XYZ file of C-alpha atoms in Angstrom:
627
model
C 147.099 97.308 130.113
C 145.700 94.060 129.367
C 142.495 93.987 131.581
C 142.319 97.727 129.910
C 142.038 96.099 126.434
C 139.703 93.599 126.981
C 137.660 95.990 128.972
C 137.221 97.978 125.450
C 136.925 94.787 123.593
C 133.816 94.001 125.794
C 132.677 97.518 125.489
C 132.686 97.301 121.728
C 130.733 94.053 121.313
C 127.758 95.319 124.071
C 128.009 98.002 121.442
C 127.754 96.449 117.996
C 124.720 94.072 119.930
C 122.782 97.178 121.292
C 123.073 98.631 117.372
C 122.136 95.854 115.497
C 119.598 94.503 117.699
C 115.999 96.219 117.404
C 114.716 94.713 120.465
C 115.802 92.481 123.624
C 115.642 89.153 122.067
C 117.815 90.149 119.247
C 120.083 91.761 121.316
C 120.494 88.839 123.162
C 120.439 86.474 120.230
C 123.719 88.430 119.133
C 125.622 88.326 122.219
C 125.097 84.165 122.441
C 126.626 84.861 118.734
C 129.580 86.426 120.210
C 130.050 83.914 123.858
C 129.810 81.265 121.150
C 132.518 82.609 119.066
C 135.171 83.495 121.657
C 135.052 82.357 125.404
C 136.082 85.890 126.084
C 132.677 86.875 124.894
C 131.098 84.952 127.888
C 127.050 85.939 128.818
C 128.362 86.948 132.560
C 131.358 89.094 130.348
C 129.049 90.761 127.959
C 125.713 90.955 130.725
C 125.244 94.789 131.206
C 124.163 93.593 135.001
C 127.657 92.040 135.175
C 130.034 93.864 132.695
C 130.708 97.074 132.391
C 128.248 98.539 129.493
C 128.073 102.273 127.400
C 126.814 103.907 130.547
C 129.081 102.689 133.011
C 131.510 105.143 134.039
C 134.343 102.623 134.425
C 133.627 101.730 130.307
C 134.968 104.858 129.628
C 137.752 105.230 132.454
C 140.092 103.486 130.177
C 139.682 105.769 127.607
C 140.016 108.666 129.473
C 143.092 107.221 130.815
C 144.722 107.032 127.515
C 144.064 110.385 126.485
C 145.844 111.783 129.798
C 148.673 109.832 129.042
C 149.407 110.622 125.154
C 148.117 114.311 126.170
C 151.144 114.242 128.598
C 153.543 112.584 126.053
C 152.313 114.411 122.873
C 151.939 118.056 124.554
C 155.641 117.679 125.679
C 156.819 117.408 121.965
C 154.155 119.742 120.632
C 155.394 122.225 123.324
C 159.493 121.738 122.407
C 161.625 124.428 120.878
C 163.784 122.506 118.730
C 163.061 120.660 116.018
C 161.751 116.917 116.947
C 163.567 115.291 114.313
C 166.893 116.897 115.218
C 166.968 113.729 117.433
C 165.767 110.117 115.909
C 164.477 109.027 119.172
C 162.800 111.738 120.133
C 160.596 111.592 116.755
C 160.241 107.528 116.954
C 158.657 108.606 120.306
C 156.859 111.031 119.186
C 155.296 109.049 116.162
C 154.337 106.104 118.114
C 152.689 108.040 120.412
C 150.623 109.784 117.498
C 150.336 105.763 116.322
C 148.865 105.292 119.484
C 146.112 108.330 119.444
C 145.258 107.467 115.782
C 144.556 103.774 116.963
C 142.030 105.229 120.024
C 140.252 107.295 117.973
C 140.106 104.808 115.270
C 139.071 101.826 117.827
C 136.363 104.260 119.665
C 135.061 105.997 117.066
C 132.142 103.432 116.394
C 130.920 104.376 120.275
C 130.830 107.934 119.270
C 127.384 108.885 119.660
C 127.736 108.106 123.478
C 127.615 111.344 125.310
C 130.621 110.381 126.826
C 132.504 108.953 124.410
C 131.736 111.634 122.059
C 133.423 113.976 124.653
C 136.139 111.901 125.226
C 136.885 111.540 121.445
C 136.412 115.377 121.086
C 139.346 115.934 123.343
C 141.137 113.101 121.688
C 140.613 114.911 117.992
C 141.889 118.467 119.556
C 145.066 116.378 120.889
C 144.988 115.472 117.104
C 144.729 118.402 115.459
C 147.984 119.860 117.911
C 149.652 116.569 117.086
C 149.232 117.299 113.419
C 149.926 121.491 113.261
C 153.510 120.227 115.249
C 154.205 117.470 112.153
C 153.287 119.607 110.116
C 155.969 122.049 110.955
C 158.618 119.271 111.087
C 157.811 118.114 107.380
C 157.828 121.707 106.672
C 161.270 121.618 108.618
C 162.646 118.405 106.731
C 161.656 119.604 103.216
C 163.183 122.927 103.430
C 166.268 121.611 105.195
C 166.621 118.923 103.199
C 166.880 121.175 100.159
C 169.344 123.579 101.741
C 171.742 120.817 102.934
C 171.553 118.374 99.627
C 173.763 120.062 96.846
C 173.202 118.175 93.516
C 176.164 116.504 92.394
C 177.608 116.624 88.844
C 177.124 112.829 89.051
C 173.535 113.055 89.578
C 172.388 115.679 87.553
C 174.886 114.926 84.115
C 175.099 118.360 82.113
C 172.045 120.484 83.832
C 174.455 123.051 86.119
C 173.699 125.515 88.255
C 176.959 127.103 88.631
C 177.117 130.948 88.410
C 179.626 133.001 86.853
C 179.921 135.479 89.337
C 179.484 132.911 92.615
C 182.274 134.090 93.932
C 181.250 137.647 93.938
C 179.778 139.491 96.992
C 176.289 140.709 96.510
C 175.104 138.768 94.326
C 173.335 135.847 96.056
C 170.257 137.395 95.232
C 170.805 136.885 91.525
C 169.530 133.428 89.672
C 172.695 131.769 87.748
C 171.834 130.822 84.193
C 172.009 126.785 83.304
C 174.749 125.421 81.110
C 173.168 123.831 77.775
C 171.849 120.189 78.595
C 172.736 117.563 75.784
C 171.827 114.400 78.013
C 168.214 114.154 79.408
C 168.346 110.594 81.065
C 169.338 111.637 84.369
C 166.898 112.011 87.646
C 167.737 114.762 89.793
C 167.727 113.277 93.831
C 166.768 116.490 95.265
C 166.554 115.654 99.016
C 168.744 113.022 101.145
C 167.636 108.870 101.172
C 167.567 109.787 105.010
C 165.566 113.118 104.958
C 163.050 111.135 102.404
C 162.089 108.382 104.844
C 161.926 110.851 107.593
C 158.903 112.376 105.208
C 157.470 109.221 104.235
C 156.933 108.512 108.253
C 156.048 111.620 108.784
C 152.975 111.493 105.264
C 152.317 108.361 106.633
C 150.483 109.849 110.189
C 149.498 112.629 108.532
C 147.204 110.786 106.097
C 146.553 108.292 108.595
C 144.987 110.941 110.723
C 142.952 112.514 108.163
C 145.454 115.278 107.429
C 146.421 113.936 103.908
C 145.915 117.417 101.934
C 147.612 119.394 104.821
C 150.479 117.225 103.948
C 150.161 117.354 99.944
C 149.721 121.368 100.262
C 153.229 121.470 102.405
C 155.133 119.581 100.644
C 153.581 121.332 97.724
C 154.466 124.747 98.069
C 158.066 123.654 99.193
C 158.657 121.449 95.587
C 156.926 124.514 93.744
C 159.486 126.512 94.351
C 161.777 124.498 93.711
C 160.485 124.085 90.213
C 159.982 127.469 89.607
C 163.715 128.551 90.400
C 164.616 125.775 88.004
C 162.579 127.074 85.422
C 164.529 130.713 86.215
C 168.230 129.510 86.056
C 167.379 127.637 82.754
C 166.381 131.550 81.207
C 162.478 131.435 81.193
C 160.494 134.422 82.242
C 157.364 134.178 83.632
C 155.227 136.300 81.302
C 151.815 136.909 80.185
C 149.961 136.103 77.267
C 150.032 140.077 76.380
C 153.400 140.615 77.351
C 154.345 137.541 74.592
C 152.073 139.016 72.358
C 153.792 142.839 72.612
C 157.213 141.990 73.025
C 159.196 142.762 69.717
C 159.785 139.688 67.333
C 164.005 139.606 68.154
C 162.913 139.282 71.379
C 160.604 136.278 70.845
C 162.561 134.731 69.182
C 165.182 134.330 71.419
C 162.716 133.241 74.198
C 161.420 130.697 71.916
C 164.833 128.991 72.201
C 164.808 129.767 76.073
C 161.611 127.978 75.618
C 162.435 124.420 74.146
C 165.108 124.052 76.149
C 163.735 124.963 79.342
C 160.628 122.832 78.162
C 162.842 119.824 77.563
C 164.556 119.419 80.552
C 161.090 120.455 82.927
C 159.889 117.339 80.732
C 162.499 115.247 80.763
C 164.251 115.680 84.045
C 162.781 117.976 86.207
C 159.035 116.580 86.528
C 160.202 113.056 86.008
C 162.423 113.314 89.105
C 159.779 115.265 90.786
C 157.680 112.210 89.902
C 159.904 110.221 91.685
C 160.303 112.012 94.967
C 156.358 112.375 95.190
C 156.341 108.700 94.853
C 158.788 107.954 97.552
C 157.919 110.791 100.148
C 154.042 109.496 99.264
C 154.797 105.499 99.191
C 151.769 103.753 98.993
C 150.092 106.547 99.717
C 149.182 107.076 95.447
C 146.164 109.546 95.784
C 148.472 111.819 98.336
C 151.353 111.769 95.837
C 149.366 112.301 92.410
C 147.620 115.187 94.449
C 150.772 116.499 95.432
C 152.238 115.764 92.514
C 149.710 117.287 90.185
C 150.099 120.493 92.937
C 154.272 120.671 92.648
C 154.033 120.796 88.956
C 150.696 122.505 87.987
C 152.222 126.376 87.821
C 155.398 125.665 85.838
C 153.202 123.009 83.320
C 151.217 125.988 82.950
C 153.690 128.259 82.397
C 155.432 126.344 79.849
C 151.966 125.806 78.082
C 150.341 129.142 78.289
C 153.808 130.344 76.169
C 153.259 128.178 74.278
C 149.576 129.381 73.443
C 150.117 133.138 73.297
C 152.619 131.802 70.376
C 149.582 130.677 68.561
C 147.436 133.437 68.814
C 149.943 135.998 67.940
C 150.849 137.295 64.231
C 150.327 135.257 61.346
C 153.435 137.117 59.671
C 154.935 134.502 57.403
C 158.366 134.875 58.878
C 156.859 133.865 62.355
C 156.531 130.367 60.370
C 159.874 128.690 61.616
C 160.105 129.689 65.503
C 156.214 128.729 65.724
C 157.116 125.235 64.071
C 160.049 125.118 66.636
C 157.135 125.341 69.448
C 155.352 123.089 67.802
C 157.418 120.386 67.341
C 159.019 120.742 70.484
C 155.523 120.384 72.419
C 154.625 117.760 69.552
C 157.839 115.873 70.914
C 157.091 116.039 74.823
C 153.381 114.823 74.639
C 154.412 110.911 75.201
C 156.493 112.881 78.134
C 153.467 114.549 79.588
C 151.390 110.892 78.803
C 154.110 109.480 80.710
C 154.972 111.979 84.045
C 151.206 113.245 84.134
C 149.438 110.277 83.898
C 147.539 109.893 87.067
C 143.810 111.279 86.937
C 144.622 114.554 88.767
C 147.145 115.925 85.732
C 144.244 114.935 83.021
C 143.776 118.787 82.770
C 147.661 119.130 82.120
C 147.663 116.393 79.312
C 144.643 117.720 77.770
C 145.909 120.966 77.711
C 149.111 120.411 76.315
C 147.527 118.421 73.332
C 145.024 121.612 72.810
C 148.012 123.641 72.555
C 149.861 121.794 70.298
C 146.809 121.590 67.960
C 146.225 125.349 67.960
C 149.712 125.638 67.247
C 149.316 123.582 63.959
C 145.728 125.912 63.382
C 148.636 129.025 63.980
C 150.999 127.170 60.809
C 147.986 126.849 58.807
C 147.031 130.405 59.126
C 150.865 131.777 58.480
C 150.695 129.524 55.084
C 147.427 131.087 54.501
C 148.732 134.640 54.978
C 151.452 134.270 52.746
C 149.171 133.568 50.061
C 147.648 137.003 50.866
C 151.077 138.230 50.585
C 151.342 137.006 47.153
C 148.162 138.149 45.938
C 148.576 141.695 47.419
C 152.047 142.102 45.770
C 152.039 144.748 42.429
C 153.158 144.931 39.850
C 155.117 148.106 40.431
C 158.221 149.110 38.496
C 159.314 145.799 36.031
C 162.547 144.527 37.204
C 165.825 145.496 35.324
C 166.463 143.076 32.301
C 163.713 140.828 33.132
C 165.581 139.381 36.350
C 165.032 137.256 38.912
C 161.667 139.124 41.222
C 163.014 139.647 44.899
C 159.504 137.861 45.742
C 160.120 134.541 43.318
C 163.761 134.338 45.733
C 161.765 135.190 48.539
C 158.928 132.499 48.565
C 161.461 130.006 46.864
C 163.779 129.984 49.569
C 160.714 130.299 51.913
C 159.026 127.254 50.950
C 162.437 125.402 50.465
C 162.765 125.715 54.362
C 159.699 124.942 55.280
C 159.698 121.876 53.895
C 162.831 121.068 56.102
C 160.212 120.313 58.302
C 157.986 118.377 56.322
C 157.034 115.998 58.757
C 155.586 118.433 60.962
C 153.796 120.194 57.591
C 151.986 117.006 57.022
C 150.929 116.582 60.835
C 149.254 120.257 60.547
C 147.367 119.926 56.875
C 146.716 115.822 56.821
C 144.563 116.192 59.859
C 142.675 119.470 58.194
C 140.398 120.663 55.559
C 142.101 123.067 53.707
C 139.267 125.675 52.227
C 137.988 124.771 48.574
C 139.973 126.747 46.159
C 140.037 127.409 42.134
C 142.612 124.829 41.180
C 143.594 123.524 37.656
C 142.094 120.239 36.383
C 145.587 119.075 37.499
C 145.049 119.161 41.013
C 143.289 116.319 41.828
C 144.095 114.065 45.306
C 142.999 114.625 48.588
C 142.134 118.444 49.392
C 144.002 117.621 52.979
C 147.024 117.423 51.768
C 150.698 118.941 52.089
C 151.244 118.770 48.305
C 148.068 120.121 47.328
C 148.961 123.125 49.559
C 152.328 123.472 47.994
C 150.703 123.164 44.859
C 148.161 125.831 45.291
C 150.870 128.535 46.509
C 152.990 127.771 43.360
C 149.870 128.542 41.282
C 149.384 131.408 42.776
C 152.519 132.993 42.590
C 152.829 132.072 39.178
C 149.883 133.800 38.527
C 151.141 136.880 40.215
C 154.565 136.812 38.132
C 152.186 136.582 34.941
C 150.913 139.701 36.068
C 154.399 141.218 36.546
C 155.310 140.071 33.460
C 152.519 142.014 31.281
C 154.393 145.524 32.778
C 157.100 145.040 30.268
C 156.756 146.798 27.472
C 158.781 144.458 24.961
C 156.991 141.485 24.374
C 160.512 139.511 24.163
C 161.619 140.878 27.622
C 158.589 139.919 29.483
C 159.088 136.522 28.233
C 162.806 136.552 29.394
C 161.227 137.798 32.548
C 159.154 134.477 32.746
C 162.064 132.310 31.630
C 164.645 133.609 34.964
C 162.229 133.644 37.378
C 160.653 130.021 36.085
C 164.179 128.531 35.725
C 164.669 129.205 39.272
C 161.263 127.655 40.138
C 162.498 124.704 38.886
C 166.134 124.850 39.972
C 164.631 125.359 43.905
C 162.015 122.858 43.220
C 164.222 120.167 41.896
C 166.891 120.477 44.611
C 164.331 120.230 47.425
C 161.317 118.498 48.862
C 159.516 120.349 47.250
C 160.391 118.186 44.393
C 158.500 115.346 46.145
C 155.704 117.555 46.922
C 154.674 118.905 43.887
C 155.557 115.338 41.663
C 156.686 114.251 38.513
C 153.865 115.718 37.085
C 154.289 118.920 37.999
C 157.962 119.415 36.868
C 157.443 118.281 33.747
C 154.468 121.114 33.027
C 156.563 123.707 34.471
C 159.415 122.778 31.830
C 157.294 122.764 29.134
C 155.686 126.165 30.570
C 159.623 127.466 30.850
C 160.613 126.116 26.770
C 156.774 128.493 25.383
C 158.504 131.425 27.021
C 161.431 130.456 25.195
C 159.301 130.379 22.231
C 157.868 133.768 22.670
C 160.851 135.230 23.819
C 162.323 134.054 19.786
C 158.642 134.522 18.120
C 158.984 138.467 19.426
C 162.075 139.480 19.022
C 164.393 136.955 17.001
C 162.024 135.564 14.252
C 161.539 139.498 13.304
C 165.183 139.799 12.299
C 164.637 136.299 10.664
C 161.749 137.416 8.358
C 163.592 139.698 7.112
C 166.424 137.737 5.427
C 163.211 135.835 3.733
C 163.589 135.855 0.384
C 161.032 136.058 -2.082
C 161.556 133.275 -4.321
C 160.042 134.110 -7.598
C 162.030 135.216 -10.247
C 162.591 138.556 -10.229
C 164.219 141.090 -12.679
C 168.102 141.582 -11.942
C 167.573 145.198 -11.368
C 164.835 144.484 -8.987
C 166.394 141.829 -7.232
C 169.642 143.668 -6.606
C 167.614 146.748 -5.101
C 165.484 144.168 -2.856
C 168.689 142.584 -1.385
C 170.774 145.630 -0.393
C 167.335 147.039 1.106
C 166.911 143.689 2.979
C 170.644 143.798 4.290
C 170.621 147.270 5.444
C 167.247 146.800 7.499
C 169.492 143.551 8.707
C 172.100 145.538 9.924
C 169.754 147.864 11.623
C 167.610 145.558 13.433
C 170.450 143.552 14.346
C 172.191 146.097 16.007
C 169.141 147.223 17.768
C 168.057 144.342 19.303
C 171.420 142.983 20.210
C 172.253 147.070 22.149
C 168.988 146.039 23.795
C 169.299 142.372 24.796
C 173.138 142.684 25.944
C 171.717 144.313 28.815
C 169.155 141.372 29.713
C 169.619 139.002 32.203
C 169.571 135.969 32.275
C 169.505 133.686 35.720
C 172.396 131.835 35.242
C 175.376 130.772 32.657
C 173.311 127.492 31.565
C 170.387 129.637 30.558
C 172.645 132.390 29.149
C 174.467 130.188 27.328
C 171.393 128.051 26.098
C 169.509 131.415 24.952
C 173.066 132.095 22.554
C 172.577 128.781 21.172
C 169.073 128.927 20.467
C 169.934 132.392 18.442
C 172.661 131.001 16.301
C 170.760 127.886 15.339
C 167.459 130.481 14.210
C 169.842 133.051 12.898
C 173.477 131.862 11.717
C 172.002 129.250 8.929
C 169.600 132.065 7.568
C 172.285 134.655 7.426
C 174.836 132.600 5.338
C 172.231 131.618 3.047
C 171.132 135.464 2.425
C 174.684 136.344 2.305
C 175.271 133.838 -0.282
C 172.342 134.294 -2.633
C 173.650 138.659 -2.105
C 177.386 137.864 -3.334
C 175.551 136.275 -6.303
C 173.566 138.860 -7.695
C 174.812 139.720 -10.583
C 174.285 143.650 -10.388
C 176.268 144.215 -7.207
C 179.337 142.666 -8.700
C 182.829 143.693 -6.447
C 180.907 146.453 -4.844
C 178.993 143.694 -2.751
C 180.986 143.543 0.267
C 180.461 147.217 0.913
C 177.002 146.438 2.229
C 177.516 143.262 3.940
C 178.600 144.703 7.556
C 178.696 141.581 9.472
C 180.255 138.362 8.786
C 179.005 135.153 10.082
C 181.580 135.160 12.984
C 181.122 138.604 13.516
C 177.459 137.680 13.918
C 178.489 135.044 16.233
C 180.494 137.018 18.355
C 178.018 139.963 18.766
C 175.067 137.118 19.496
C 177.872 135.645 22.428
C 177.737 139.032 23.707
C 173.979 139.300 24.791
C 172.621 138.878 28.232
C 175.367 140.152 29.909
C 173.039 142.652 32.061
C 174.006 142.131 35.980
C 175.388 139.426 35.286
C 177.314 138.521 38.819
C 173.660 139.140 40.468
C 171.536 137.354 38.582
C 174.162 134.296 38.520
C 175.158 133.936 41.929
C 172.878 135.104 44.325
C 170.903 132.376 45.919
C-alpha cells in the first residue's frame, strides 16, 4: 500500500512538471525543483526512462486497483436490502470506504485528461454516483425515521401540544389534531434524536464532499417541509388563495385572522427557529448546505403565512375591516426582527424583503380604510332629523370608532408618520406636519362636523337644531376627552369645540327662550293707567301662551345626558325666573287691575320653575345611557 502511494506521488509530480513546463529544459528545471525538495523526488525516481510516467501502464495499475476494491466493498452495501445504518458498523464501513473513493478521485483528478486516467476516473465517478443514490436513501431513511420514532416531549416543546381530542378514537388517524393555545414562545422544538442527527451530519458530510450537496439539501428538504406544513395545520391555518381570502365572508376572516397571528407567532418564534437549529446541526460547517436547505424547509409555509397576509391588504377598504387588518399588521410588524433574525442568511433575502413589503402594504391598506370612512361621512344624508335633536347613530358610530382605533395608536403613527397624506381644505387651525396622526384625526372630526351641520339645517325649529348640535357636540367632547384622542387633537382643539358647544347654547336661548323673554319687556315710558293696564294683561296672556307652547314642545327634547339636561334648566331659570317676577310685580301694581289681578297671572314663579324642571325629558333613558 505504501510502494502504491508513492507510486502516485511520483506520478503526480512527472505530471505537474510535464504541465508547467513548455519545453524540455523547463521540464527538467522543475523536476531538479522537486529531487531538491524531497529525496523522494530523486532524478532516477521522477526520470520517465526510469519511473513509471502518464503512459506507463503500471502508473495507472494502482488506480485501477483501488477502484476494484471499493467497487467490491461499496457495491456490496449499495446492493443490501436493509437499511445500512440499522447497524453502526456496517455504515462506519461503508462511509470510509466512500472517504476513500472521494480521496481517489480527488487525488487523480488533476491527471484527468490522460486517456487512461480519464477512463479510470469515469468508472470511479459512476461508483460515485451509486455510492451517493444508496446515501441518499439512508438520509432519506434517517430523516423520516427519525421523525416517526422521536415524540416531542411536554418538556421540550412547553405549551405548543399536539394532542387530539379524539386520539383514542378509531378512524381517525387521518384527521390533523388542533394545537392548544401557546402562551410561552422560548422553547426549541428537538425534532429528531442527538443520535439520528449525527448519523445525518456524517452522512451531509460525504454527500457534499462528493459534489452531491443539493441532492442532500433537496432530501432533507422535502422531509422538514412537511413537517412544517402539518405544523402549520394542527395550529388551524388553511392553506388558501389570495381569491379564496378575498371571497370568503368577513365572520369567516375574521376568525382566520386570529388562526393567523397565532399560527404566525409560533412558525416565528418556535417552529423556524428550531428548524434553524436542526439545519445547522444536520449541516455543521457545512453553512451554504444548511442556509440552502434551510431557506428550502421554510420557503412554502413563510409564504403562506405572508401571501395571507397580503390578500388582507388588497381586500375591502370597509371601515370595520380596520381592527383585524391592524391585528395583521402589527402582528407581522412584531415578527420582522424574528424574520431579521431566523432568515438572515443570503438565500432567505427574498423572505425578509417580502415580509417587510407586506407589512408596508398593510399600513397603505389602514390608510385607505381611514380614507374610506371619510367617504362614508361625506356620503351620509341628511334623511329624516333625529327625534328631539338626539344623539346621530353616525356621531356614536365614528366616536366609538375612532376611540378604538386609537387603542392602537402606536401602530396609527407607524402607518401616517412615514406617509403623505393628500392635501386637503383644512382650517387656518391646522397647521403641523401634513404626515401626521393628529392632523388625520383632525381632518375626520372636521368633516363630520361638517356633515352634522348639514343634519342640523333639516330641523325645522331653529332652537331644536341647535339642541341637535349641543348632544351630538357634548358627546364629541365627552369621547374626545376620555380618550387619546384627547392627545391627538390638543389643547387647542378642545377648547374651540367648547366654545363651538356654549354658541349652540346661545342659539338654542336666542331662538326659542329670548322670544318668551321679549315679551315680558316692558315699555318704560309713562303710559296712561288705562293703557298700561290693557298692555300688561295682553303681555301676560301671550306669556302664558308661549310658555306653554314651547315648554309641550321642549319636554319632549333630548338632551345627551343629566349634566346637560340639568345645565339647559339652569340656563332657563337664570334668562327667565328674574324677568318673570319683575313683570309679575310691576302687574300686581297697576292700579286698574286692583283684586282682580291674580285672575290673569296663571303661573307662579315656582310653578314656572317646576314646569321649566320638566323639559327635556324626551327618551330620556336612551339618550343618557347608551354609550
Amino acid at each position: 500500500m505504501a510502494e502504491n502511494g508513492e507510486e502516485k506521488l511520483l506520478a503526480v509530480a512527472r505530471h505537474i512538471a510535464k504541465t508547467l513546463g513548455h519545453n524540455e529544459t523547463m521540464a527538467d528545471d522543475i523536476l531538479q525543483i522537486f529531487s531538491n525538495f524531497d529525496g523522494r523526488f530523486s532524478r532516477e525516481k521522477l526520470s520517465e526512462k526510469n519511473g513509471v510516467d502518464e503512459d506507463d501502464p503500471r502508473g495507472c495499475a494502482a488506480l485501477d486497483h483501488s477502484l476494484k476494491s471499493l467497487d467490491r466493498q461499496i457495491s456490496q452495501f449499495v446492493a443490501a436490502d436493509s437499511p445500512i445504518w440499522a447497524d453502526s458498523a456496517d455504515s462506519a464501513a461503508f462511509l470510509d470506504a466512500v472517504d476513500e473513493l472521494i480521496a481517489t478521485i480527488r487525488e487523480w483528478s488533476p491527471m484527468a485528461r490522460d486517456k487512461t486516467v480519464g477512463a479510470l476516473l469515469a468508472r470511479a465517478e459512476d461508483l460515485m454516483q451509486q455510492a451517493m443514490f444508496r446515501v441518499e436513501e439512508e438520509f432519506r431513511s434517517l430523516m423520516e425515521r427519525g421523525g416517526e420514532s422521536y415524540e416531542l416531549s411536554r418538556e421540550s416543546v412547553g405549551n405548543l401540544s399536539f394532542d387530539s381530542e379524539d386520539e383514542d378514537e378509531e378512524g381517525e388517524d387521518h384527521e390533523i389534531p388542533v394545537a392548544q393555545p401557546v402562551t410561552d414562545y422560548d422553547v426549541v422544538i428537538d425534532a429528531l434524536p442527538s443520535g439520528t442527527i449525527n448519523d445525518l451530519h456524517e452522512i451531509a458530510k460525504r454527500m457534499v464532499a462528493a459534489g452531491f450537496g443539493k441532492e442532500c439539501s433537496h432530501v432533507y428538504s422535502n422531509c422538514r417541509r412537511e413537517f412544517l406544513e402539518e405544523s402549520l395545520s394542527r395550529l388551524g391555518l388553511q392553506k388558501l388563495s389570495n381569491d379564496e381570502v378575498l371571497k370568503m365572508p368577513w365572520s369567516d376572516l375574521e376568525e382566520e385572522i386570529e388562526r393567523w397571528v397565532k399560527a404566525s407567532n409560533v412558525a416565528l418564534r418556535i417552529l423556524f427557529p428550531s428548524e434553524r437549529r436542526l439545519c445547522d446541526r444536520v449541516f455543521f460547517g457545512l453553512s451554504s448546505a444548511a442556509d440552502l436547505s434551510f431557506m428550502e424547509v421554510c420557503r412554502g409555509s413563510t409564504i403562506q403565512l405572508l401571501n395571507f397576509a397580503d390578500a388582507v391588504s388588497i381586500g375591502s377598504r370597509s371601515p370595520e375591516r380596520l381592527f383585524k387588518v391592524l391585528d395583521v399588521f402589527e402582528a407581522l410588524r412584531d415578527l420582522i426582527p424574528e424574520f431579521d433574525a431566523v432568515f438572515s442568511d443570503q438565500y432567505c433575502l427574498v423572505l425578509r424583503n417580502e415580509a417587510v413589503t407586506i407589512w408596508k402594504r398593510l399600513g397603505e391598506a389602514i390608510r385607505g380604510i381611514l380614507m374610506e370612512l371619510e367617504n362614508l361621512i361625506r356620503r351620509d344624508p341628511a334623511k329624516a332629523p333625529v327625534p328631539g335633536g338626539g344623539l346621530h347613530p353616525m356621531t356614536r358610530y365614528v366616536m366609538n370608532y375612532l376611540r378604538a382605533a386609537c387603542r392602537s395608536r402606536q401602530s396609527l403613527e407607524q402607518v401616517f408618520d412615514e406617509n403623505v397624506v393628500p392635501p386637503l381644505k383644512l382650517g387656518d387651525d391646522r397647521g403641523g406636519s401634513s404626515t401626521s396622526l393628529s392632523v388625520q384625526m383632525a381632518w375626520i372630526m372636521e368633516l363630520f362636523e361638517s356633515n352634522l351641520e348639514a343634519k342640523a339645517k333639516i330641523y325645522k325649529d331653529p332652537a331644536l337644531s341647535s339642541v341637535f348640535m349641543m348632544n351630538n357636540g357634548r358627546y364629541i367632547g365627552q369621547k374626545v376627552k376620555d380618550s387619546e384622542l384627547a392627545s391627538l387633537l390638543g389643547e387647542d382643539w378642545i377648547r374651540k369645540h367648547t366654545a363651538r358647544i356654549r354658541q349652540w347654547h346661545a342659539s338654542f336661548q336666542r331662538s326659542s327662550w329670548n322670544k318668551v323673554l321679549a315679551v315680558l319687556k316692558l315699555d318704560n315710558n309713562s303710559l296712561a293707567p288705562n293703557v298700561a293696564a290693557k298692555t300688561m294683561k295682553d303681555k301676560i296672556k301671550l306669556f302664558n301662551t308661549c310658555f306653554e307652547e314651547i315648554c309641550e314642545a321642549q319636554s319632549s327634547w333630548v338632551a345627551y345626558n343629566d349634566q346637560m339636561r340639568e345645565d339647559l334648566r339652569i340656563s332657563i331659570m337664570k334668562l327667565l325666573l328674574p324677568a318673570y317676577r319683575n313683570f309679575i310685580g310691576r302687574l300686581r301694581n297697576v292700579p286698574d287691575l286692583g283684586k282682580h289681578v291674580e285672575r290673569h297671572i296663571k303661573y307662579g314663579a315656582e310653578e314656572i320653575e317646576a314646569r321649566i324642571n320638566g323639559l327635556f325629558q324626551g327618551n330620556a333613558g336612551f339618550a343618557g345611557h347608551r354609550k
